[in-house]
Amino acid sequence: MGDLDFLDLVLSEEPAVRDDRRFRHGLRLCRSITLSGREGANRSA
């Protein structure tokens, strides 16, 4: 594998890694919002 092939491989994987990280962060955020919403509903009852 030449230098240019290696750079192409690394640079093509970079956006996929960032997208995966954003997706996982979004899932965690949704879970925390859902959990805090449930706790708030339980406290008001």
XYZ file of N, CA and C in Angstrom:
135
model
N 0.868 -1.175 0.000
C 0.000 0.000 0.000
C 0.904 1.224 0.000
N 0.640 2.109 -0.942
C 1.431 3.325 -1.040
C 0.960 4.396 -0.067
N 1.732 5.449 0.017
C 1.401 6.543 0.932
C 0.052 7.187 0.604
N -0.190 7.404 -0.681
C -1.451 8.035 -1.074
C -2.640 7.125 -0.789
N -2.471 5.834 -0.989
C -3.545 4.880 -0.673
C -3.844 4.882 0.822
N -2.784 4.946 1.623
C -2.963 4.980 3.073
C -3.705 6.245 3.500
N -3.316 7.390 2.953
C -3.998 8.643 3.287
C -5.458 8.608 2.859
N -5.745 8.076 1.694
C -7.131 7.950 1.245
C -7.947 7.086 2.201
N -7.362 6.005 2.656
C -8.050 5.110 3.577
C -8.342 5.807 4.903
N -7.345 6.476 5.456
C -7.518 7.163 6.742
C -8.545 8.279 6.628
N -8.455 9.076 5.585
C -9.368 10.207 5.437
C -10.786 9.764 5.115
N -10.957 8.631 4.490
C -12.312 8.159 4.193
C -12.974 7.584 5.441
N -12.186 7.072 6.390
C -12.756 6.525 7.618
C -13.083 7.605 8.634
N -12.441 8.747 8.568
C -12.638 9.829 9.540
C -14.100 10.260 9.666
N -14.801 10.578 8.575
C -16.213 10.986 8.717
C -17.090 9.879 9.299
N -16.794 8.629 8.969
C -17.598 7.524 9.507
C -17.422 7.425 11.017
N -16.213 7.631 11.499
C -15.957 7.579 12.938
C -16.687 8.719 13.635
N -16.635 9.910 13.049
C -17.328 11.061 13.643
C -18.837 10.848 13.660
N -19.382 10.326 12.575
C -20.826 10.069 12.522
C -21.242 9.049 13.568
N -20.427 8.012 13.740
C -20.726 6.997 14.742
C -20.697 7.605 16.142
N -19.716 8.467 16.389
C -19.609 9.120 17.688
C -20.820 10.018 17.937
N -21.259 10.759 16.930
C -22.447 11.618 17.064
C -23.690 10.793 17.342
N -23.822 9.672 16.656
C -24.981 8.804 16.835
C -25.032 8.271 18.267
N -23.883 7.771 18.765
C -23.851 7.240 20.133
C -24.129 8.334 21.153
N -23.612 9.527 20.918
C -23.874 10.646 21.830
C -25.360 11.007 21.818
N -25.969 11.000 20.636
C -27.397 11.275 20.532
C -28.240 10.253 21.271
N -27.852 8.983 21.176
C -28.585 7.944 21.915
C -28.485 8.163 23.420
N -27.285 8.496 23.892
C -27.123 8.748 25.332
C -27.957 9.931 25.771
N -27.983 10.980 24.953
C -28.758 12.173 25.277
C -30.246 11.834 25.335
N -30.735 11.050 24.381
C -32.146 10.656 24.382
C -32.495 9.841 25.619
N -31.608 8.949 26.003
C -31.860 8.141 27.203
C -31.922 9.010 28.441
N -31.029 9.992 28.560
C -31.030 10.824 29.760
C -32.272 11.707 29.803
N -32.738 12.177 28.658
C -33.954 12.991 28.616
C -35.154 12.123 29.004
N -35.196 10.896 28.482
C -36.300 9.988 28.795
C -36.305 9.648 30.278
N -35.138 9.353 30.833
C -35.066 9.006 32.250
C -35.434 10.188 33.136
N -34.956 11.375 32.802
C -35.292 12.536 33.618
C -36.770 12.872 33.504
N -37.366 12.625 32.335
C -38.793 12.847 32.160
C -39.619 11.907 32.999
N -39.192 10.661 33.072
C -39.908 9.670 33.898
C -39.799 10.012 35.379
N -38.630 10.435 35.810
C -38.453 10.785 37.216
C -39.320 11.984 37.582
N -39.405 12.946 36.671
C -40.245 14.118 36.933
C -41.718 13.747 37.037
N -42.154 12.789 36.221
C -43.540 12.350 36.257
C -43.826 11.604 37.551
N -42.875 10.821 38.023
C -43.069 10.080 39.261
C -43.126 11.008 40.466
N -42.369 12.063 40.457
C -42.342 12.994 41.584
C -43.640 13.798 41.684
N -44.240 14.092 40.532
C -45.455 14.931 40.570
C -46.684 14.130 40.949
N -46.599 12.821 40.884
C -47.767 11.970 41.186
C -47.937 11.759 42.681
